Amino acid sequence: MSIPAVPSYLDFWSLASGENVRPDLILGAHVTTEDGVSGVRFACWAPNARTVAVVGDFNGWNPFVHPMQRHDLGFWHVFVPNAEHGQLYKFAVTDQAGRTVHKSDPYGRFMELRPNTASVVWSPEPFEWTDNHWMATRTHAYDAPMSIYEVHLASWSKREDGWYLDYREIGHRLTAYAAELGFTHVELMGVLEHPFDGSWGYQVTGYYAPTSRHGTPEDFRWMVNHLHENGIGVILDWVPGHFPTDESGLAHWDGTSLFEYADPRKGYHPDWNTYVFDYGRNEVVSFLMGSALIWLEDYHVDGLRVDAVASMIYLDFSRNEWIPNVYGGRENLEAISFMKRLNDTVHGRNPGAMMIAEESTAFPGVTWPTPAGLGFDYKWAMGWMNDTLAYFEKDPIYRQFEHHKVTFFNVYRQSEHFILAISHDEVVHLKKSMVGKMPGNWYEQRAGLRAFLALQWATPGKKLLFMGQEFAQGPEWNFAEGLPWYVLDHAEHAGVQRLVRDLNHLYRDLPALHKGDHEQTGQRWLGSDDASNSVYSFLRCDPTSGAYVVVVASLTPLYREQYKIGVPEAGRYKVVLSTDAREYGGYSTYEGDLTAVEGAWHGQPNHLRLNLAPNSVLYLVKE
């Protein structure tokens, strides 16, 4: 994309009107040459400032050396001769009251390592991508398998000295690990630059900058390229709903509420101590659009998981006082309009890219096409997550009274395109790790986790699992520590990891487990009402070929012998997965006659009799 040598009136008008969806090509810091002199052109948006100057390594941080020229539409720019790549800088913004604050560049491509907050002039050599085939053929077809490994980069693994791995080290290790376990994608937390480690990357100050904790923007490109070369897609967590109150960041950028709504009843999140973007301002919409697109276009990311969509949609989200919209309703019409335009723009400019909503309410049409819907490709299934976890956390003696929690998702699963997500949010804040949520003794907890995972992979919808849960991490996640990889020396942890690997490979290899994710015929219940025994049985079906997998879950600590299951065909079946198998940390391999005979049951013309291990799930296919 071309960068204008000197911004023109039309350039600034395109920003003020919101027409320009890549404002970073005009604003920010750009190494260039003017009148034969090399240097850096700086530009920013500060319509209510009295003066703006650029300060940095090139002028001794003196705000009187390089004052910026104001444009009619509220933009400022200046060319600094002999400034160069790699130098630190900030904008010295003086408000109408005469107070001067040094601000980071909202469009900065790279930033100092926290706690320092200066931006870095960054104009590297062009990166040599080798993922052309991936980019040309990537798809998120709804009938294709998608299994996502969610990773917080800073705590996924650390060096022996306790410091962070760089992007290239992570790229090597994460690619090999995700490929071995059969994940199709990784979802990365904490990539966008953020000053506070404890925010996990959800209070962003650098919307255009990969965090310097792990290296340079080129290092990040290398990691994405390496993942793509090995068949792994990359999704980033992206946070357009709010930003922190840090003085050096976006907050009150020109001395007024510029990026945020001015009225705190609309522009402040009391729960998170953050500000809310003003989605009614063209320049703010342009800023957010450009942030989304730079990751997809300049960094080849395959999708964005949009955080906290409900907080954007609803004006009364977690507020006692709020301002209704023009019709008296609680919906933020400006945010809704922004999301529709964002998704249309992303899909129009970046074929194969996907947009995922973390939306925690029943707002209709999140994944419907615009204009009727918001235009996202997928939505996290928060209802499924809450219901299923609530069921598994119950002492098995009481599960018979909560039987409906596992079946209820089937009532509405076609209303959106869902991802079944067990994310970081479910294993922090005293919620316990996944294995820690399971009732019973040490063995029963691991059996419960294995059963949960197998049921998750068998339920219609794409899959997401947060790091550490794939090997039954004991304590809940701590962002300040690395994962306890040493537990894999113990068979019970290595067994859960092996189960996740096998689940992923079965999920990809058996079309019945993924092709009908969003179709009514993709799942057919056999036994959905055996609450007294806490047993569920159903078919996962390939709507095109008619192939199916029989899934049976027995979710109490009791052994059930010769349990009757209806099946479509007579003849031999084989177990392709049993969560009670010894290699997963269980007690046995499946034993028993697997010949289905005539005799109607569960609405099917034939039936099997199965021996069901405690807290276990079976997958069976017809031989």
mmCIF file of C-alpha atoms in Angstrom, residues 8 98 119 143 178 191 205 214 255 360 491 505 507 520 560 602:
data_model
loop_
_atom_site.group_PDB
_atom_site.id
_atom_site.type_symbol
_atom_site.label_atom_id
_atom_site.label_comp_id
_atom_site.label_asym_id
_atom_site.label_seq_id
_atom_site.Cartn_x
_atom_site.Cartn_y
_atom_site.Cartn_z
ATOM 1 C CA SER A 8 -2.962 16.458 1.406
ATOM 2 C CA GLY A 98 -1.883 24.820 28.899
ATOM 3 C CA SER A 119 6.785 4.628 20.561
ATOM 4 C CA ASP A 143 -18.453 -28.013 7.378
ATOM 5 C CA ALA A 178 -0.008 -27.689 18.003
ATOM 6 C CA VAL A 191 -0.125 -9.794 21.256
ATOM 7 C CA THR A 205 -2.335 0.887 24.337
ATOM 8 C CA HIS A 214 8.697 -11.168 22.612
ATOM 9 C CA GLY A 255 -6.917 17.002 26.621
ATOM 10 C CA SER A 360 -22.286 -13.557 26.170
ATOM 11 C CA ALA A 491 1.082 -40.949 33.229
ATOM 12 C CA HIS A 505 -7.226 -36.511 14.868
ATOM 13 C CA TYR A 507 -12.392 -35.047 14.692
ATOM 14 C CA GLN A 520 -30.073 -30.106 12.041
ATOM 15 C CA ARG A 560 -23.082 -50.185 33.727
ATOM 16 C CA HIS A 602 -34.249 -45.443 20.734
#
